[in-house]
JSON list of C-alpha atoms in Angstrom, two decimals:
[
{"chain": "A", "resi": 269, "resn": "ASP", "atom": "CA", "xyz": [192.28, 112.30, -45.71]},
{"chain": "A", "resi": 270, "resn": "THR", "atom": "CA", "xyz": [192.29, 109.30, -44.49]},
{"chain": "A", "resi": 271, "resn": "GLU", "atom": "CA", "xyz": [189.96, 108.59, -41.63]},
{"chain": "A", "resi": 272, "resn": "VAL", "atom": "CA", "xyz": [192.56, 106.45, -40.01]},
{"chain": "A", "resi": 273, "resn": "THR", "atom": "CA", "xyz": [195.64, 108.47, -37.38]},
{"chain": "A", "resi": 274, "resn": "GLN", "atom": "CA", "xyz": [198.53, 107.03, -36.55]},
{"chain": "A", "resi": 275, "resn": "THR", "atom": "CA", "xyz": [201.20, 109.22, -34.41]},
{"chain": "A", "resi": 276, "resn": "PRO", "atom": "CA", "xyz": [203.73, 110.20, -34.29]},
{"chain": "A", "resi": 277, "resn": "LYS", "atom": "CA", "xyz": [204.07, 109.68, -37.99]},
{"chain": "A", "resi": 278, "resn": "HIS", "atom": "CA", "xyz": [207.95, 109.56, -37.31]},
{"chain": "A", "resi": 279, "resn": "LEU", "atom": "CA", "xyz": [209.92, 106.98, -34.64]},
{"chain": "A", "resi": 280, "resn": "VAL", "atom": "CA", "xyz": [213.37, 107.51, -33.45]},
{"chain": "A", "resi": 281, "resn": "MET", "atom": "CA", "xyz": [214.77, 104.59, -31.15]},
{"chain": "A", "resi": 282, "resn": "GLY", "atom": "CA", "xyz": [217.81, 103.75, -29.07]},
{"chain": "A", "resi": 283, "resn": "MET", "atom": "CA", "xyz": [217.47, 99.71, -28.86]},
{"chain": "A", "resi": 284, "resn": "THR", "atom": "CA", "xyz": [217.10, 100.17, -25.32]},
{"chain": "A", "resi": 285, "resn": "ASN", "atom": "CA", "xyz": [214.07, 101.90, -25.48]},
{"chain": "A", "resi": 286, "resn": "LYS", "atom": "CA", "xyz": [210.24, 101.89, -24.73]},
{"chain": "A", "resi": 287, "resn": "LYS", "atom": "CA", "xyz": [208.15, 103.44, -27.04]},
{"chain": "A", "resi": 288, "resn": "SER", "atom": "CA", "xyz": [204.46, 102.99, -28.02]},
{"chain": "A", "resi": 289, "resn": "LEU", "atom": "CA", "xyz": [202.76, 103.65, -31.66]},
{"chain": "A", "resi": 290, "resn": "LYS", "atom": "CA", "xyz": [199.09, 104.42, -31.34]},
{"chain": "A", "resi": 291, "resn": "CYS", "atom": "CA", "xyz": [196.61, 104.01, -34.52]},
{"chain": "A", "resi": 292, "resn": "GLU", "atom": "CA", "xyz": [192.59, 105.63, -33.49]},
{"chain": "A", "resi": 293, "resn": "GLN", "atom": "CA", "xyz": [189.86, 105.10, -35.92]},
{"chain": "A", "resi": 294, "resn": "HIS", "atom": "CA", "xyz": [186.17, 106.23, -35.11]},
{"chain": "A", "resi": 295, "resn": "MET", "atom": "CA", "xyz": [184.22, 104.54, -38.22]},
{"chain": "A", "resi": 296, "resn": "GLY", "atom": "CA", "xyz": [182.66, 102.43, -36.26]},
{"chain": "A", "resi": 297, "resn": "HIS", "atom": "CA", "xyz": [185.20, 99.64, -37.17]},
{"chain": "A", "resi": 298, "resn": "ARG", "atom": "CA", "xyz": [185.65, 96.80, -35.31]},
{"chain": "A", "resi": 299, "resn": "ALA", "atom": "CA", "xyz": [188.25, 95.40, -37.24]},
{"chain": "A", "resi": 300, "resn": "MET", "atom": "CA", "xyz": [191.96, 96.81, -36.90]},
{"chain": "A", "resi": 301, "resn": "TYR", "atom": "CA", "xyz": [195.09, 95.24, -38.02]},
{"chain": "A", "resi": 302, "resn": "TRP", "atom": "CA", "xyz": [199.11, 96.70, -37.66]},
{"chain": "A", "resi": 303, "resn": "TYR", "atom": "CA", "xyz": [201.28, 95.72, -40.82]},
{"chain": "A", "resi": 304, "resn": "LYS", "atom": "CA", "xyz": [205.50, 96.40, -40.98]},
{"chain": "A", "resi": 305, "resn": "GLN", "atom": "CA", "xyz": [206.30, 98.30, -44.57]},
{"chain": "A", "resi": 306, "resn": "LYS", "atom": "CA", "xyz": [210.26, 98.47, -45.73]},
{"chain": "A", "resi": 307, "resn": "ALA", "atom": "CA", "xyz": [210.45, 100.05, -48.40]},
{"chain": "A", "resi": 308, "resn": "LYS", "atom": "CA", "xyz": [209.70, 98.79, -52.49]},
{"chain": "A", "resi": 309, "resn": "LYS", "atom": "CA", "xyz": [207.53, 95.85, -51.07]},
{"chain": "A", "resi": 310, "resn": "PRO", "atom": "CA", "xyz": [204.54, 95.51, -50.04]},
{"chain": "A", "resi": 311, "resn": "PRO", "atom": "CA", "xyz": [202.85, 95.53, -46.36]},
{"chain": "A", "resi": 312, "resn": "GLU", "atom": "CA", "xyz": [202.79, 93.05, -44.27]},
{"chain": "A", "resi": 313, "resn": "LEU", "atom": "CA", "xyz": [201.29, 91.35, -42.03]},
{"chain": "A", "resi": 314, "resn": "MET", "atom": "CA", "xyz": [201.34, 91.65, -37.86]},
{"chain": "A", "resi": 315, "resn": "PHE", "atom": "CA", "xyz": [198.70, 91.80, -35.74]},
{"chain": "A", "resi": 316, "resn": "VAL", "atom": "CA", "xyz": [194.35, 91.54, -36.46]},
{"chain": "A", "resi": 317, "resn": "TYR", "atom": "CA", "xyz": [192.49, 92.23, -33.87]},
{"chain": "A", "resi": 318, "resn": "SER", "atom": "CA", "xyz": [188.89, 91.29, -34.07]},
{"chain": "A", "resi": 319, "resn": "TYR", "atom": "CA", "xyz": [185.93, 92.70, -32.03]},
{"chain": "A", "resi": 320, "resn": "GLU", "atom": "CA", "xyz": [188.99, 93.73, -29.27]},
{"chain": "A", "resi": 321, "resn": "LYS", "atom": "CA", "xyz": [190.22, 90.29, -29.78]},
{"chain": "A", "resi": 322, "resn": "LEU", "atom": "CA", "xyz": [193.67, 88.71, -31.28]},
{"chain": "A", "resi": 323, "resn": "SER", "atom": "CA", "xyz": [193.28, 87.14, -33.58]},
{"chain": "A", "resi": 324, "resn": "ILE", "atom": "CA", "xyz": [195.74, 86.61, -36.21]},
{"chain": "A", "resi": 325, "resn": "ASN", "atom": "CA", "xyz": [199.30, 87.29, -34.79]},
{"chain": "A", "resi": 326, "resn": "GLU", "atom": "CA", "xyz": [201.78, 86.44, -37.98]},
{"chain": "A", "resi": 327, "resn": "SER", "atom": "CA", "xyz": [203.96, 84.98, -35.06]},
{"chain": "A", "resi": 328, "resn": "VAL", "atom": "CA", "xyz": [205.44, 88.73, -34.92]},
{"chain": "A", "resi": 329, "resn": "PRO", "atom": "CA", "xyz": [208.03, 88.46, -32.37]},
{"chain": "A", "resi": 330, "resn": "SER", "atom": "CA", "xyz": [207.39, 89.32, -28.71]},
{"chain": "A", "resi": 331, "resn": "ARG", "atom": "CA", "xyz": [209.40, 92.07, -29.43]},
{"chain": "A", "resi": 332, "resn": "PHE", "atom": "CA", "xyz": [206.32, 93.83, -30.15]},
{"chain": "A", "resi": 333, "resn": "SER", "atom": "CA", "xyz": [203.32, 93.83, -27.59]},
{"chain": "A", "resi": 334, "resn": "PRO", "atom": "CA", "xyz": [199.82, 94.43, -29.08]},
{"chain": "A", "resi": 335, "resn": "GLU", "atom": "CA", "xyz": [196.73, 96.49, -27.46]},
{"chain": "A", "resi": 336, "resn": "CYS", "atom": "CA", "xyz": [193.42, 96.86, -27.75]},
{"chain": "A", "resi": 337, "resn": "PRO", "atom": "CA", "xyz": [192.45, 99.26, -25.47]},
{"chain": "A", "resi": 338, "resn": "ASN", "atom": "CA", "xyz": [188.23, 100.01, -26.36]},
{"chain": "A", "resi": 339, "resn": "SER", "atom": "CA", "xyz": [187.58, 99.29, -30.60]},
{"chain": "A", "resi": 340, "resn": "SER", "atom": "CA", "xyz": [188.92, 102.47, -31.44]},
{"chain": "A", "resi": 341, "resn": "LEU", "atom": "CA", "xyz": [192.52, 102.39, -30.56]},
{"chain": "A", "resi": 342, "resn": "LEU", "atom": "CA", "xyz": [195.05, 100.42, -31.18]},
{"chain": "A", "resi": 343, "resn": "ASN", "atom": "CA", "xyz": [198.46, 100.36, -29.44]},
{"chain": "A", "resi": 344, "resn": "LEU", "atom": "CA", "xyz": [201.52, 99.17, -30.42]},
{"chain": "A", "resi": 345, "resn": "HIS", "atom": "CA", "xyz": [204.15, 98.72, -27.68]},
{"chain": "A", "resi": 346, "resn": "LEU", "atom": "CA", "xyz": [207.67, 98.87, -28.64]},
{"chain": "A", "resi": 347, "resn": "HIS", "atom": "CA", "xyz": [211.21, 96.65, -27.30]},
{"chain": "A", "resi": 348, "resn": "ALA", "atom": "CA", "xyz": [214.33, 96.41, -27.61]},
{"chain": "A", "resi": 349, "resn": "LEU", "atom": "CA", "xyz": [213.57, 96.89, -31.11]},
{"chain": "A", "resi": 350, "resn": "GLN", "atom": "CA", "xyz": [217.01, 95.96, -33.74]},
{"chain": "A", "resi": 351, "resn": "PRO", "atom": "CA", "xyz": [217.31, 98.25, -36.61]},
{"chain": "A", "resi": 352, "resn": "GLU", "atom": "CA", "xyz": [216.22, 95.90, -38.94]},
{"chain": "A", "resi": 353, "resn": "ASP", "atom": "CA", "xyz": [212.60, 96.47, -37.61]},
{"chain": "A", "resi": 354, "resn": "SER", "atom": "CA", "xyz": [213.52, 100.08, -38.95]},
{"chain": "A", "resi": 355, "resn": "ALA", "atom": "CA", "xyz": [209.53, 100.54, -41.24]},
{"chain": "A", "resi": 356, "resn": "LEU", "atom": "CA", "xyz": [206.66, 101.99, -41.98]},
{"chain": "A", "resi": 357, "resn": "TYR", "atom": "CA", "xyz": [204.53, 100.82, -39.04]},
{"chain": "A", "resi": 358, "resn": "LEU", "atom": "CA", "xyz": [200.94, 100.30, -41.27]},
{"chain": "A", "resi": 359, "resn": "CYS", "atom": "CA", "xyz": [197.37, 100.54, -38.61]},
{"chain": "A", "resi": 360, "resn": "ALA", "atom": "CA", "xyz": [194.65, 100.33, -40.71]},
{"chain": "A", "resi": 361, "resn": "SER", "atom": "CA", "xyz": [190.52, 99.40, -39.90]},
{"chain": "A", "resi": 362, "resn": "SER", "atom": "CA", "xyz": [187.82, 97.51, -41.49]},
{"chain": "A", "resi": 363, "resn": "LEU", "atom": "CA", "xyz": [184.17, 97.34, -41.00]},
{"chain": "A", "resi": 364, "resn": "ARG", "atom": "CA", "xyz": [184.66, 93.66, -40.27]},
{"chain": "A", "resi": 365, "resn": "SER", "atom": "CA", "xyz": [187.81, 91.49, -40.14]},
{"chain": "A", "resi": 366, "resn": "GLY", "atom": "CA", "xyz": [185.60, 88.57, -42.79]},
{"chain": "A", "resi": 367, "resn": "GLY", "atom": "CA", "xyz": [182.50, 88.74, -45.42]},
{"chain": "A", "resi": 368, "resn": "PRO", "atom": "CA", "xyz": [182.46, 91.67, -47.92]},
{"chain": "A", "resi": 369, "resn": "THR", "atom": "CA", "xyz": [183.40, 94.33, -45.64]},
{"chain": "A", "resi": 370, "resn": "GLY", "atom": "CA", "xyz": [186.74, 93.23, -45.64]},
{"chain": "A", "resi": 371, "resn": "GLU", "atom": "CA", "xyz": [188.44, 97.31, -47.05]},
{"chain": "A", "resi": 372, "resn": "LEU", "atom": "CA", "xyz": [190.76, 97.95, -45.15]},
{"chain": "A", "resi": 373, "resn": "PHE", "atom": "CA", "xyz": [191.46, 101.90, -44.77]},
{"chain": "A", "resi": 374, "resn": "PHE", "atom": "CA", "xyz": [194.72, 102.52, -43.58]},
{"chain": "A", "resi": 375, "resn": "GLY", "atom": "CA", "xyz": [196.47, 105.03, -42.02]},
{"chain": "A", "resi": 376, "resn": "GLU", "atom": "CA", "xyz": [198.91, 107.83, -42.93]},
{"chain": "A", "resi": 377, "resn": "GLY", "atom": "CA", "xyz": [201.78, 105.36, -41.13]},
{"chain": "A", "resi": 378, "resn": "SER", "atom": "CA", "xyz": [204.62, 105.57, -38.61]},
{"chain": "A", "resi": 379, "resn": "ARG", "atom": "CA", "xyz": [208.11, 105.99, -39.81]},
{"chain": "A", "resi": 380, "resn": "LEU", "atom": "CA", "xyz": [210.50, 104.88, -36.96]},
{"chain": "A", "resi": 381, "resn": "THR", "atom": "CA", "xyz": [213.71, 104.71, -38.05]},
{"chain": "A", "resi": 382, "resn": "VAL", "atom": "CA", "xyz": [215.23, 101.58, -34.97]},
{"chain": "A", "resi": 383, "resn": "LEU", "atom": "CA", "xyz": [219.56, 102.75, -34.01]},
{"chain": "B", "resi": 32, "resn": "GLN", "atom": "CA", "xyz": [203.58, 79.14, -56.42]},
{"chain": "B", "resi": 33, "resn": "LYS", "atom": "CA", "xyz": [202.99, 82.06, -55.33]},
{"chain": "B", "resi": 34, "resn": "GLU", "atom": "CA", "xyz": [198.76, 83.80, -54.58]},
{"chain": "B", "resi": 35, "resn": "VAL", "atom": "CA", "xyz": [199.25, 86.89, -56.49]},
{"chain": "B", "resi": 36, "resn": "GLU", "atom": "CA", "xyz": [201.71, 87.54, -59.41]},
{"chain": "B", "resi": 37, "resn": "GLN", "atom": "CA", "xyz": [201.89, 91.62, -60.02]},
{"chain": "B", "resi": 38, "resn": "ASP", "atom": "CA", "xyz": [204.69, 92.13, -62.22]},
{"chain": "B", "resi": 39, "resn": "PRO", "atom": "CA", "xyz": [206.18, 95.81, -59.85]},
{"chain": "B", "resi": 40, "resn": "GLY", "atom": "CA", "xyz": [207.49, 97.82, -63.36]},
{"chain": "B", "resi": 41, "resn": "PRO", "atom": "CA", "xyz": [208.81, 100.48, -63.19]},
{"chain": "B", "resi": 42, "resn": "LEU", "atom": "CA", "xyz": [205.86, 101.37, -66.07]},
{"chain": "B", "resi": 43, "resn": "SER", "atom": "CA", "xyz": [206.35, 105.47, -67.51]},
{"chain": "B", "resi": 44, "resn": "VAL", "atom": "CA", "xyz": [203.93, 106.98, -69.30]},
{"chain": "B", "resi": 45, "resn": "PRO", "atom": "CA", "xyz": [202.57, 109.89, -70.81]},
{"chain": "B", "resi": 46, "resn": "GLU", "atom": "CA", "xyz": [199.92, 112.37, -69.67]},
{"chain": "B", "resi": 47, "resn": "GLY", "atom": "CA", "xyz": [197.19, 111.09, -71.31]},
{"chain": "B", "resi": 48, "resn": "ALA", "atom": "CA", "xyz": [197.53, 107.67, -71.60]},
{"chain": "B", "resi": 49, "resn": "ILE", "atom": "CA", "xyz": [195.54, 104.65, -70.79]},
{"chain": "B", "resi": 50, "resn": "VAL", "atom": "CA", "xyz": [197.07, 102.68, -68.03]},
{"chain": "B", "resi": 51, "resn": "SER", "atom": "CA", "xyz": [196.24, 98.95, -68.37]},
{"chain": "B", "resi": 52, "resn": "LEU", "atom": "CA", "xyz": [197.39, 97.45, -64.62]},
{"chain": "B", "resi": 53, "resn": "ASN", "atom": "CA", "xyz": [197.34, 93.79, -63.22]},
{"chain": "B", "resi": 54, "resn": "CYS", "atom": "CA", "xyz": [197.48, 91.08, -61.28]},
{"chain": "B", "resi": 55, "resn": "THR", "atom": "CA", "xyz": [197.22, 87.47, -61.39]},
{"chain": "B", "resi": 56, "resn": "TYR", "atom": "CA", "xyz": [196.57, 84.82, -58.78]},
{"chain": "B", "resi": 57, "resn": "SER", "atom": "CA", "xyz": [196.95, 81.15, -57.71]},
{"chain": "B", "resi": 58, "resn": "ASN", "atom": "CA", "xyz": [193.29, 80.46, -54.50]},
{"chain": "B", "resi": 59, "resn": "SER", "atom": "CA", "xyz": [190.59, 79.92, -56.22]},
{"chain": "B", "resi": 60, "resn": "ALA", "atom": "CA", "xyz": [189.20, 80.35, -52.34]},
{"chain": "B", "resi": 61, "resn": "PHE", "atom": "CA", "xyz": [189.91, 84.46, -53.35]},
{"chain": "B", "resi": 62, "resn": "GLN", "atom": "CA", "xyz": [186.08, 86.52, -53.53]},
{"chain": "B", "resi": 63, "resn": "TYR", "atom": "CA", "xyz": [187.66, 90.25, -52.89]},
{"chain": "B", "resi": 64, "resn": "PHE", "atom": "CA", "xyz": [189.76, 92.32, -55.36]},
{"chain": "B", "resi": 65, "resn": "MET", "atom": "CA", "xyz": [190.96, 96.19, -54.14]},
{"chain": "B", "resi": 66, "resn": "TRP", "atom": "CA", "xyz": [193.06, 98.19, -55.72]},
{"chain": "B", "resi": 67, "resn": "TYR", "atom": "CA", "xyz": [194.69, 100.90, -53.31]},
{"chain": "B", "resi": 68, "resn": "ARG", "atom": "CA", "xyz": [197.46, 103.50, -54.19]},
{"chain": "B", "resi": 69, "resn": "GLN", "atom": "CA", "xyz": [200.86, 104.50, -52.74]},
{"chain": "B", "resi": 70, "resn": "TYR", "atom": "CA", "xyz": [202.34, 107.71, -52.75]},
{"chain": "B", "resi": 71, "resn": "SER", "atom": "CA", "xyz": [205.84, 108.09, -51.76]},
{"chain": "B", "resi": 72, "resn": "ARG", "atom": "CA", "xyz": [206.07, 107.43, -47.51]},
{"chain": "B", "resi": 73, "resn": "LYS", "atom": "CA", "xyz": [202.16, 107.61, -47.09]},
{"chain": "B", "resi": 74, "resn": "GLY", "atom": "CA", "xyz": [200.09, 105.19, -46.36]},
{"chain": "B", "resi": 75, "resn": "PRO", "atom": "CA", "xyz": [197.85, 102.51, -49.11]},
{"chain": "B", "resi": 76, "resn": "GLU", "atom": "CA", "xyz": [194.92, 104.57, -49.67]},
{"chain": "B", "resi": 77, "resn": "LEU", "atom": "CA", "xyz": [191.73, 102.58, -51.41]},
{"chain": "B", "resi": 78, "resn": "LEU", "atom": "CA", "xyz": [190.72, 103.27, -54.81]},
{"chain": "B", "resi": 79, "resn": "MET", "atom": "CA", "xyz": [188.55, 100.05, -55.59]},
{"chain": "B", "resi": 80, "resn": "TYR", "atom": "CA", "xyz": [187.31, 97.50, -54.19]},
{"chain": "B", "resi": 81, "resn": "THR", "atom": "CA", "xyz": [185.22, 94.74, -56.09]},
{"chain": "B", "resi": 82, "resn": "TYR", "atom": "CA", "xyz": [183.54, 91.70, -55.13]},
{"chain": "B", "resi": 83, "resn": "SER", "atom": "CA", "xyz": [183.74, 88.07, -58.08]},
{"chain": "B", "resi": 84, "resn": "SER", "atom": "CA", "xyz": [183.78, 89.01, -61.09]},
{"chain": "B", "resi": 85, "resn": "GLY", "atom": "CA", "xyz": [182.95, 91.44, -62.84]},
{"chain": "B", "resi": 86, "resn": "ASN", "atom": "CA", "xyz": [183.33, 95.38, -64.21]},
{"chain": "B", "resi": 87, "resn": "LYS", "atom": "CA", "xyz": [184.11, 98.17, -61.67]},
{"chain": "B", "resi": 88, "resn": "GLU", "atom": "CA", "xyz": [184.33, 102.26, -63.00]},
{"chain": "B", "resi": 89, "resn": "ASP", "atom": "CA", "xyz": [184.87, 104.98, -60.63]},
{"chain": "B", "resi": 90, "resn": "GLY", "atom": "CA", "xyz": [185.36, 108.25, -62.30]},
{"chain": "B", "resi": 91, "resn": "ARG", "atom": "CA", "xyz": [189.11, 107.33, -64.68]},
{"chain": "B", "resi": 92, "resn": "PHE", "atom": "CA", "xyz": [189.50, 104.75, -62.80]},
{"chain": "B", "resi": 93, "resn": "THR", "atom": "CA", "xyz": [188.27, 100.88, -63.65]},
{"chain": "B", "resi": 94, "resn": "ALA", "atom": "CA", "xyz": [188.54, 97.39, -62.14]},
{"chain": "B", "resi": 95, "resn": "GLN", "atom": "CA", "xyz": [187.99, 94.50, -64.04]},
{"chain": "B", "resi": 96, "resn": "VAL", "atom": "CA", "xyz": [187.71, 91.38, -62.07]},
{"chain": "B", "resi": 97, "resn": "ASP", "atom": "CA", "xyz": [188.05, 87.89, -63.99]},
{"chain": "B", "resi": 98, "resn": "LYS", "atom": "CA", "xyz": [187.87, 85.02, -62.40]},
{"chain": "B", "resi": 99, "resn": "SER", "atom": "CA", "xyz": [187.27, 82.17, -64.32]},
{"chain": "B", "resi": 100, "resn": "SER", "atom": "CA", "xyz": [191.61, 83.17, -65.49]},
{"chain": "B", "resi": 101, "resn": "LYS", "atom": "CA", "xyz": [192.44, 84.56, -61.85]},
{"chain": "B", "resi": 102, "resn": "TYR", "atom": "CA", "xyz": [193.80, 88.32, -63.45]},
{"chain": "B", "resi": 103, "resn": "ILE", "atom": "CA", "xyz": [192.48, 91.16, -62.36]},
{"chain": "B", "resi": 104, "resn": "SER", "atom": "CA", "xyz": [192.69, 95.12, -63.89]},
{"chain": "B", "resi": 105, "resn": "LEU", "atom": "CA", "xyz": [193.07, 98.78, -63.11]},
{"chain": "B", "resi": 106, "resn": "PHE", "atom": "CA", "xyz": [193.22, 100.88, -66.01]},
{"chain": "B", "resi": 107, "resn": "ILE", "atom": "CA", "xyz": [192.82, 104.35, -65.25]},
{"chain": "B", "resi": 108, "resn": "ARG", "atom": "CA", "xyz": [191.84, 106.82, -68.29]},
{"chain": "B", "resi": 109, "resn": "ASP", "atom": "CA", "xyz": [193.82, 110.37, -68.79]},
{"chain": "B", "resi": 110, "resn": "SER", "atom": "CA", "xyz": [196.37, 109.52, -67.18]},
{"chain": "B", "resi": 111, "resn": "GLN", "atom": "CA", "xyz": [197.14, 112.61, -64.72]},
{"chain": "B", "resi": 112, "resn": "PRO", "atom": "CA", "xyz": [201.02, 113.38, -63.32]},
{"chain": "B", "resi": 113, "resn": "SER", "atom": "CA", "xyz": [199.79, 113.18, -60.33]},
{"chain": "B", "resi": 114, "resn": "ASP", "atom": "CA", "xyz": [198.46, 109.75, -60.92]},
{"chain": "B", "resi": 115, "resn": "SER", "atom": "CA", "xyz": [202.27, 108.72, -60.23]},
{"chain": "B", "resi": 116, "resn": "ALA", "atom": "CA", "xyz": [202.28, 106.36, -57.55]},
{"chain": "B", "resi": 117, "resn": "THR", "atom": "CA", "xyz": [201.94, 102.74, -56.25]},
{"chain": "B", "resi": 118, "resn": "TYR", "atom": "CA", "xyz": [199.68, 100.65, -57.51]},
{"chain": "B", "resi": 119, "resn": "LEU", "atom": "CA", "xyz": [198.81, 97.02, -54.97]},
{"chain": "B", "resi": 120, "resn": "CYS", "atom": "CA", "xyz": [196.71, 94.42, -55.72]},
{"chain": "B", "resi": 121, "resn": "ALA", "atom": "CA", "xyz": [195.13, 93.33, -53.32]},
{"chain": "B", "resi": 122, "resn": "MET", "atom": "CA", "xyz": [193.04, 90.89, -52.70]},
{"chain": "B", "resi": 123, "resn": "LYS", "atom": "CA", "xyz": [191.28, 88.04, -49.40]},
{"chain": "B", "resi": 124, "resn": "GLY", "atom": "CA", "xyz": [189.58, 85.24, -49.34]},
{"chain": "B", "resi": 125, "resn": "ARG", "atom": "CA", "xyz": [190.61, 81.47, -47.20]},
{"chain": "B", "resi": 126, "resn": "THR", "atom": "CA", "xyz": [194.60, 82.17, -47.70]},
{"chain": "B", "resi": 127, "resn": "GLN", "atom": "CA", "xyz": [196.81, 78.29, -47.89]},
{"chain": "B", "resi": 128, "resn": "GLY", "atom": "CA", "xyz": [197.67, 78.85, -44.37]},
{"chain": "B", "resi": 129, "resn": "GLY", "atom": "CA", "xyz": [192.99, 78.58, -44.06]},
{"chain": "B", "resi": 130, "resn": "SER", "atom": "CA", "xyz": [193.10, 82.04, -42.88]},
{"chain": "B", "resi": 131, "resn": "GLU", "atom": "CA", "xyz": [191.42, 84.78, -44.19]},
{"chain": "B", "resi": 132, "resn": "LYS", "atom": "CA", "xyz": [193.29, 87.79, -44.96]},
{"chain": "B", "resi": 133, "resn": "LEU", "atom": "CA", "xyz": [194.15, 90.20, -47.28]},
{"chain": "B", "resi": 134, "resn": "VAL", "atom": "CA", "xyz": [197.40, 89.11, -49.62]},
{"chain": "B", "resi": 135, "resn": "PHE", "atom": "CA", "xyz": [199.08, 92.39, -51.44]},
{"chain": "B", "resi": 136, "resn": "GLY", "atom": "CA", "xyz": [200.89, 91.80, -54.59]},
{"chain": "B", "resi": 137, "resn": "LYS", "atom": "CA", "xyz": [204.57, 93.03, -55.11]},
{"chain": "B", "resi": 138, "resn": "GLY", "atom": "CA", "xyz": [203.03, 96.74, -56.44]},
{"chain": "B", "resi": 139, "resn": "THR", "atom": "CA", "xyz": [203.15, 98.36, -59.71]},
{"chain": "B", "resi": 140, "resn": "LYS", "atom": "CA", "xyz": [205.60, 102.10, -59.35]},
{"chain": "B", "resi": 141, "resn": "LEU", "atom": "CA", "xyz": [203.79, 103.78, -62.10]},
{"chain": "B", "resi": 142, "resn": "THR", "atom": "CA", "xyz": [205.25, 107.86, -63.35]},
{"chain": "B", "resi": 143, "resn": "VAL", "atom": "CA", "xyz": [202.67, 109.93, -65.89]},
{"chain": "B", "resi": 144, "resn": "ASN", "atom": "CA", "xyz": [205.67, 112.46, -67.38]},
{"chain": "B", "resi": 145, "resn": "PRO", "atom": "CA", "xyz": [203.82, 115.28, -68.21]}
]
């Protein structure tokens, strides 16, 4: 079983709603990631947090707002999304963000549908 | 040229076959190489992690890295229907954009028929 836990597993929201995706890990990892994955495509990096600071933002639209309250938790706040934002959102963690300890462990994902 | 190339398949084999999955890459700065298995509608699961050239074996799985050829492989021996999934190669090092992040191949969809 994965040690990265994501909630909710499924989310349906309208374009005017505000919702949040949550991710938790207790492996002592200090880097956490959000990825977006469309059907039959590889995961695409959105954000990287290293030691609770945002280190990479892959030019993601501001309707996606990440937050890292502490080293174990990662949130993705969603507001005014578009139907094309419907995808599987994956959280991942690694011991560090760089170097030989950079292998990522993924959660099961939150499947988002925007109506 | 894409940084990582992977044949998307699909690849269909009979149970018990040896499966060979491959990726090529163009960025010589990549140092860390991973293979992920992803079942339908699930998150990717880390299968193998290797650093630099050489072989690594774990049960029925063997990962090979040939940095001189910029070529990595995953071999699955005695394949089982439960191995049916999409296999993603991924690698890490300084990307062409200057940051260090994981770059994925497109994934190869494998079906093992009983």
